[in-house]
Amino acid sequence: MSRKNAFIFTLSLIAGAIGVYFAFGRSESPVLRELRTTLPLADLEAPLVDRLETLCAAVANSPGSAETWGTLAFGCEVHDLRAAARLAYQEAERLDPVDPHWPYHLGHLERLAAPEQSLASLLRAARLAPAYPAALRHAGEGALIAGELDTAESLFTRLAELAPEVPHGPFGLARVALARDDPETALRNAEIALTRAPKSTDVHRVLAEAYRRSGRTAEADEHHAAAEIGLSMPIADPWRDTLGFEHGVTLHWRYERATIYLSMGRNDLAVEEWRKARRELPRSAEIERNLADALGRAGQIDEATALYRASIDRDRGDAQAHLGLASIVGRNDPTEAIHLLETALVIDPELHEARGTLGAILVSEGRTAEGIAALEAAATALPDRAEAAFNLGMAYRTSGRMGGALREFGRALALDGTLVRARFEYGATLAMAERYDEAAIQFATVLVDEPDRIGVHLNLVRALLRAGRSADALAAVRRAQTPFPEEPALDLQEAWILAVATDDVVRDTARAREISDALTVRYPGEPTAEMLELLAALEAEAGDYFTALTAIDEAVALTDDSELRSRRLEQRAAYEERRPWRE
């Protein structure tokens, strides 16, 4: 279970302690003098004070440069020095009124404190940058909130024409239609948006409301449920997306950047951010732990382990370090991991992440009852954590409690619809419960996010086949063969469907035998249990039940999995009764 760190840095270095000050030159512009008075220097970290001094000096040297004022504004905004940032953006726009960046950034800065001024700024930006989708989107939303529906409609129409691949244009038009109490127009536009963002929480909510106003309560309920496990709908905005990366200098921003990098899967970049933070504050236990966590995720296990052990040696009461070390050593030494986690819980009984990790390891070690008790306690204490529900679901399934497993997997997805592994395991559990149609929906959803996972393709095909949907299963296996053209498991699955399909239109034993023969040529040697099972089905289809029984007996002898063995014995019974197997 991944550990999620959250802490606030103690700002121990203040401007006065290191003798940093701002010199007020006689020729300084009135705006810069006013801006300086808004900066709470005594409360800021030393690197930020140094950065602000440099930026203000640059402005003092080039007071007529809009770019220099804008850079000062960026440095202030990303560190939440909003009053100073506002003055700098306004001056940048005054100096260069045809550059759309300055009113755009100013509009974002003003959205909470001065929404009316924010709309005016965003509209100026949209007029100056009519080909920048994010400007049209944010100006349109501002106009919609302000009740200026004609303006909003015009902006969203332009956005839909400019960027037809994104959902925000038709989505905005759907919201305008709802504001005008026109549910039919809202439905038309929201359905277009849904084709571009099928998992969007926002789009499903608008559809739910439009269907509700149209009196179609079943569809409204369906979309309301989908909204609960949907995703956000951001729009690419390079003007603002990288502000923190380029202009953040404090330890807090190191933390923010590292967190973003981890969410992107760029563990190597997160490691570099924490290394920089450690150089600035080398004795911080928090930084050491976060660096160790990032190193562990980046696969640099030895260094991560050494850092965690050093942290524990310095402070035996560091429960988080015990948890972090356990998350690494648990892969190879579950006994030590259990000891570390039990120690962490003695130090801090409220460290429920440790309780959940302990439960998962106990279950994997066969101590199922103890593990489930720990996981249940963790899930109760962390009701909003999808990982806690997921781990409990896995434990319930291991113990054969399928109902509990399905409930917890469903709860995990309701808390975090992006948790792909939870969705896959939910589908697998539904298949175990013989709810194949529902399982197929989950596997198909996983493939939207991870189309390169062959195991998901195979599970989808098998779920469709066992649901009696042989035509859909055949279509699914052939779709999978496009990214995996030489994958024998897919070829074997295609041959199996063609050999045993319940649908006479789908079944094609001649083509199935061609595929079987080709596989035998490509992979000579002793046949696998799967090849023997296919051979048995083909011989039974041809009426040679003696050969079919011989082949299925060999397949059963090679089968260890109890469920699969049981299914093959059912096939054997069919062949003894001189009837082919259908699936």
XYZ file of C-alpha atoms in Angstrom, residues 143-563:
421
model
C -19.699 34.851 -17.874
C -21.980 31.923 -17.057
C -21.524 32.441 -13.310
C -22.216 36.161 -13.752
C -25.443 35.392 -15.618
C -24.180 36.828 -18.911
C -25.571 33.909 -20.905
C -25.232 35.384 -24.389
C -21.551 36.134 -23.759
C -21.011 32.658 -22.328
C -22.746 31.031 -25.302
C -20.601 32.983 -27.755
C -17.380 31.990 -25.981
C -18.286 28.317 -25.679
C -19.371 28.210 -29.335
C -15.982 29.606 -30.367
C -14.267 27.051 -28.121
C -16.238 24.178 -29.685
C -15.220 25.349 -33.163
C -11.594 25.982 -32.209
C -10.987 22.726 -30.298
C -13.588 20.146 -31.398
C -11.596 17.330 -29.764
C -12.072 18.624 -26.206
C -15.366 18.412 -24.264
C -15.382 21.913 -22.766
C -17.152 23.716 -25.626
C -20.267 21.528 -25.823
C -20.196 21.072 -22.045
C -20.315 24.847 -21.568
C -23.160 25.127 -24.078
C -25.056 22.433 -22.155
C -24.705 24.460 -18.956
C -25.897 27.600 -20.730
C -28.932 25.658 -21.981
C -29.720 24.480 -18.445
C -29.465 28.057 -17.204
C -32.092 28.914 -19.842
C -34.193 25.921 -18.751
C -33.771 24.213 -22.120
C -33.044 20.569 -21.152
C -33.283 19.206 -24.704
C -30.513 21.496 -25.968
C -28.551 20.690 -22.830
C -28.880 16.968 -23.536
C -27.684 17.312 -27.128
C -24.572 19.220 -26.129
C -23.821 17.151 -23.024
C -24.015 13.924 -25.047
C -21.415 15.372 -27.430
C -19.222 16.262 -24.446
C -19.644 12.731 -23.088
C -18.199 11.202 -26.261
C -15.037 13.245 -25.612
C -14.898 12.740 -21.841
C -16.843 9.543 -21.045
C -15.633 9.462 -17.425
C -16.192 13.117 -16.557
C -18.026 13.684 -13.283
C -19.096 17.148 -14.470
C -20.585 15.907 -17.737
C -22.503 13.111 -15.994
C -23.911 15.613 -13.482
C -25.147 17.919 -16.235
C -26.695 14.948 -18.032
C -28.367 13.810 -14.812
C -29.914 17.254 -14.331
C -30.990 17.547 -17.969
C -32.654 14.116 -17.882
C -34.309 14.963 -14.567
C -35.814 18.132 -16.041
C -36.966 16.121 -19.058
C -38.820 13.715 -16.759
C -36.553 10.763 -17.620
C -35.715 9.675 -14.093
C -34.094 6.333 -14.963
C -31.484 7.993 -17.179
C -31.035 10.737 -14.580
C -30.313 8.163 -11.863
C -27.872 6.325 -14.135
C -25.820 9.458 -14.804
C -26.018 10.565 -11.190
C -24.465 7.235 -10.168
C -21.788 7.548 -12.861
C -20.918 11.023 -11.568
C -20.043 9.574 -8.178
C -17.095 7.594 -9.596
C -16.123 9.923 -12.439
C -13.051 12.044 -13.031
C -12.342 15.747 -13.255
C -12.180 17.425 -16.662
C -9.120 19.710 -16.856
C -8.126 21.589 -19.977
C -4.546 21.981 -21.130
C -3.301 25.356 -19.912
C 0.463 25.707 -20.485
C 0.338 29.395 -19.533
C -0.418 28.429 -15.934
C 0.312 24.728 -15.516
C 4.032 25.224 -15.000
C 4.063 28.383 -12.864
C 4.972 26.509 -9.703
C 7.642 24.459 -11.444
C 9.372 27.532 -12.852
C 8.932 30.043 -10.048
C 8.530 28.124 -6.777
C 11.628 28.308 -4.564
C 10.559 27.437 -1.024
C 10.720 24.099 0.730
C 6.942 23.961 0.544
C 7.190 24.155 -3.243
C 9.773 21.390 -3.249
C 7.152 19.262 -1.520
C 4.420 20.276 -3.949
C 6.546 19.595 -7.005
C 7.708 16.231 -5.673
C 4.090 15.226 -4.963
C 3.057 16.153 -8.508
C 5.986 14.244 -9.968
C 5.024 11.146 -7.959
C 1.425 11.379 -9.223
C 2.827 11.535 -12.792
C 4.952 8.445 -12.194
C 8.154 10.511 -12.503
C 9.723 9.131 -9.351
C 13.208 10.103 -10.549
C 12.263 13.790 -10.674
C 10.645 13.553 -7.229
C 13.927 12.158 -5.897
C 15.806 15.145 -7.302
C 13.392 17.605 -5.662
C 13.867 15.978 -2.270
C 17.636 15.953 -2.713
C 17.518 19.718 -3.322
C 15.316 20.150 -0.255
C 17.763 18.145 1.879
C 20.652 20.351 0.755
C 18.680 23.392 1.920
C 17.583 21.864 5.230
C 19.873 18.873 5.890
C 18.637 17.998 9.387
C 14.917 17.687 8.589
C 13.541 14.239 9.503
C 10.503 14.925 7.296
C 12.676 15.546 4.250
C 14.739 12.421 4.934
C 11.583 10.289 5.096
C 10.116 11.771 1.936
C 13.391 11.311 0.070
C 13.484 7.686 1.227
C 9.895 7.170 0.065
C 10.648 8.630 -3.371
C 13.811 6.515 -3.646
C 11.811 3.395 -2.829
C 9.264 4.199 -5.531
C 12.090 4.872 -7.983
C 13.548 1.405 -7.305
C 16.631 2.684 -5.472
C 15.986 0.258 -2.649
C 19.402 0.149 -1.004
C 19.628 3.916 -0.529
C 16.007 4.139 0.614
C 16.572 1.365 3.155
C 19.728 3.042 4.454
C 17.936 6.366 4.912
C 15.035 4.785 6.797
C 17.390 2.831 9.051
C 19.410 5.982 9.744
C 16.204 7.834 10.652
C 15.220 5.080 13.072
C 18.720 5.033 14.611
C 18.458 8.796 15.245
C 14.936 8.578 16.638
C 13.530 5.254 17.834
C 10.192 6.963 18.266
C 9.809 7.836 14.575
C 6.713 5.811 13.692
C 6.628 7.052 10.087
C 10.184 5.836 9.470
C 9.209 2.379 10.793
C 6.243 2.368 8.396
C 8.368 3.474 5.450
C 11.039 0.857 6.084
C 8.379 -1.839 6.456
C 6.915 -0.920 3.067
C 10.306 -1.696 1.501
C 11.586 -4.713 3.441
C 8.151 -6.349 3.352
C 8.847 -7.430 -0.217
C 11.624 -9.769 0.871
C 11.356 -10.063 4.652
C 7.733 -10.049 5.848
C 8.821 -11.067 9.360
C 10.872 -7.890 9.815
C 8.108 -5.830 8.188
C 5.552 -7.167 10.674
C 7.896 -6.311 13.569
C 8.444 -2.781 12.227
C 4.730 -2.174 11.764
C 3.845 -3.490 15.200
C 6.508 -1.178 16.654
C 5.105 1.776 14.685
C 1.650 1.103 16.123
C 3.023 0.938 19.654
C 4.646 4.343 19.081
C 1.535 5.794 17.405
C -1.679 3.764 17.731
C -3.394 6.266 15.424
C -1.098 5.499 12.487
C -3.798 3.604 10.636
C -1.787 3.369 7.393
C 0.583 1.099 9.334
C -2.371 -0.952 10.562
C -3.591 -1.429 6.997
C -0.156 -2.411 5.713
C 0.242 -4.823 8.618
C -3.106 -6.419 7.810
C -2.194 -6.920 4.155
C 1.110 -8.602 5.066
C -0.538 -10.821 7.679
C -3.067 -12.032 5.099
C -0.283 -12.740 2.589
C 1.499 -14.761 5.292
C -1.560 -16.923 5.909
C -2.585 -15.207 9.146
C -5.895 -14.328 7.555
C -8.061 -13.708 10.617
C -5.498 -11.374 12.207
C -4.948 -9.600 8.915
C -8.647 -9.044 8.279
C -9.131 -7.673 11.800
C -6.330 -5.141 11.216
C -7.647 -4.200 7.774
C -11.187 -3.750 9.079
C -9.878 -1.461 11.817
C -7.896 0.556 9.254
C -10.871 0.854 6.879
C -13.100 2.015 9.736
C -10.540 4.611 10.855
C -9.887 5.773 7.265
C -13.367 5.790 5.679
C -12.273 8.137 2.882
C -9.190 6.171 1.822
C -9.727 4.059 -1.285
C -6.564 2.038 -0.600
C -7.898 0.893 2.780
C -11.114 -0.362 1.180
C -9.185 -2.044 -1.630
C -6.865 -3.949 0.724
C -9.819 -5.101 2.792
C -11.546 -6.285 -0.382
C -8.497 -8.323 -1.353
C -8.397 -9.914 2.094
C -12.101 -10.772 2.018
C -11.664 -12.438 -1.370
C -8.694 -14.446 -0.109
C -10.867 -15.744 2.725
C -13.733 -16.599 0.369
C -16.024 -13.760 1.507
C -17.048 -12.701 -1.987
C -19.903 -10.453 -0.904
C -17.625 -8.454 1.366
C -14.954 -8.292 -1.331
C -17.399 -6.915 -3.896
C -18.703 -4.356 -1.412
C -15.209 -3.092 -0.553
C -14.002 -2.972 -4.161
C -17.126 -1.002 -5.045
C -16.473 1.363 -2.132
C -12.853 1.844 -3.208
C -13.995 2.830 -6.710
C -16.635 5.177 -5.329
C -13.858 6.919 -3.375
C -11.374 6.936 -6.266
C -12.599 6.028 -9.730
C -9.026 6.208 -11.066
C -7.823 3.254 -8.973
C -7.273 0.922 -11.938
C -6.108 -2.079 -9.923
C -9.249 -1.914 -7.780
C -11.399 -1.919 -10.914
C -9.521 -4.903 -12.336
C -9.839 -6.893 -9.113
C -13.507 -5.903 -8.880
C -14.009 -7.357 -12.356
C -12.098 -10.522 -11.428
C -14.232 -10.977 -8.308
C -17.450 -10.449 -10.265
C -16.269 -13.167 -12.662
C -15.586 -15.501 -9.721
C -19.144 -14.835 -8.590
C -20.315 -15.742 -12.131
C -21.588 -12.198 -12.735
C -19.894 -12.167 -16.111
C -21.722 -9.281 -17.786
C -20.806 -6.974 -14.903
C -17.239 -8.265 -14.929
C -16.957 -7.482 -18.635
C -17.989 -3.865 -17.995
C -15.187 -3.463 -15.449
C -12.543 -5.033 -17.686
C -13.633 -2.886 -20.643
C -13.337 0.212 -18.448
C -9.814 -0.757 -17.363
C -8.814 -1.094 -21.026
C -9.761 2.536 -21.650
C -6.934 3.538 -19.289
C -4.535 0.645 -19.901
C -5.023 -0.702 -23.435
C -1.591 -2.370 -23.418
C -2.348 -4.893 -20.668
C -2.882 -8.210 -22.392
C -4.164 -9.826 -19.213
C -7.078 -7.408 -19.137
C -7.922 -8.196 -22.774
C -7.940 -11.921 -21.996
C -10.128 -11.471 -18.923
C -12.600 -9.385 -20.927
C -12.763 -12.060 -23.640
C -13.346 -14.854 -21.104
C -16.018 -12.879 -19.243
C -17.904 -12.198 -22.488
C -17.622 -15.835 -23.556
C -18.921 -17.146 -20.244
C -21.737 -14.625 -20.347
C -22.875 -16.380 -23.536
C -21.804 -13.440 -25.724
C -19.566 -15.372 -28.102
C -19.813 -12.819 -30.935
C -18.717 -10.032 -28.576
C -15.937 -12.265 -27.225
C -14.638 -12.979 -30.723
C -14.713 -9.268 -31.593
C -12.834 -8.466 -28.367
C -10.072 -11.018 -29.006
C -9.603 -9.758 -32.548
C -9.361 -6.168 -31.310
C -6.668 -7.298 -28.882
C -4.706 -8.926 -31.715
C -4.077 -5.498 -33.254
C -1.660 -4.332 -30.511
C -0.506 -7.944 -29.888
C -0.280 -9.542 -33.353
C 2.083 -12.384 -32.356
C 0.587 -13.243 -28.968
C -0.153 -17.027 -28.825
C -2.564 -16.659 -25.894
C -4.842 -14.528 -28.053
C -4.587 -16.891 -31.007
C -5.427 -19.802 -28.733
C -8.378 -17.878 -27.283
C -9.677 -17.084 -30.772
C -9.461 -20.756 -31.755
C -11.249 -21.781 -28.557
C -14.154 -19.400 -29.230
C -14.446 -20.613 -32.814
C -14.429 -24.234 -31.570
C -16.959 -24.072 -28.701
C -19.168 -20.984 -29.274
C -22.829 -21.511 -28.478
C -23.692 -19.208 -31.394
C -23.810 -21.288 -34.601
C -22.976 -18.180 -36.647
C -19.770 -17.631 -34.675
C -18.626 -21.237 -34.428
C -16.135 -22.138 -37.164
C -14.272 -25.353 -36.368
C -12.389 -25.373 -39.658
C -10.828 -21.978 -38.904
C -10.218 -23.062 -35.296
C -8.265 -26.095 -36.518
C -6.206 -23.919 -38.871
C -5.184 -21.724 -35.941
C -4.479 -24.802 -33.790
C -2.273 -26.339 -36.467
C -0.384 -23.061 -36.940
C 0.262 -22.819 -33.189
C 1.582 -26.388 -33.152
C 4.051 -25.523 -35.904
C 5.154 -22.301 -34.204
C 5.546 -23.940 -30.788
C 6.680 -27.562 -31.240
C 7.218 -29.833 -28.283
C 4.935 -31.124 -25.555
C 1.499 -29.467 -25.801
C 0.240 -27.323 -22.921
C -2.960 -28.064 -21.028
C -4.664 -25.267 -22.982
C -3.650 -26.778 -26.341
C -4.814 -30.218 -25.217
C -8.155 -28.746 -24.132
C -8.568 -27.109 -27.565
C -7.631 -30.358 -29.301
C -10.222 -32.230 -27.240
C -12.928 -29.727 -28.215
C -12.041 -29.980 -31.908
C -11.982 -33.808 -31.893
C -15.333 -33.930 -30.090
C -16.756 -31.543 -32.685
C -15.548 -33.970 -35.365
C -17.190 -36.901 -33.544
C -13.953 -38.544 -32.347
C -14.806 -38.754 -28.648
C -12.116 -41.339 -27.882
C -9.356 -38.899 -28.912
C -11.223 -36.078 -27.192
C -11.262 -38.023 -23.899
C -7.582 -38.889 -24.205
C -6.664 -35.230 -24.773
C -8.831 -33.865 -21.974
C -7.448 -36.445 -19.535
C -3.928 -35.246 -20.337
C -5.072 -31.644 -19.856
C -6.605 -32.450 -16.458
C -3.384 -34.172 -15.367
C -1.485 -30.951 -16.122
C -3.955 -28.704 -14.291
C -3.244 -27.542 -10.741
C -5.853 -24.788 -10.424
C -8.925 -26.302 -8.732
C -11.503 -24.157 -10.547
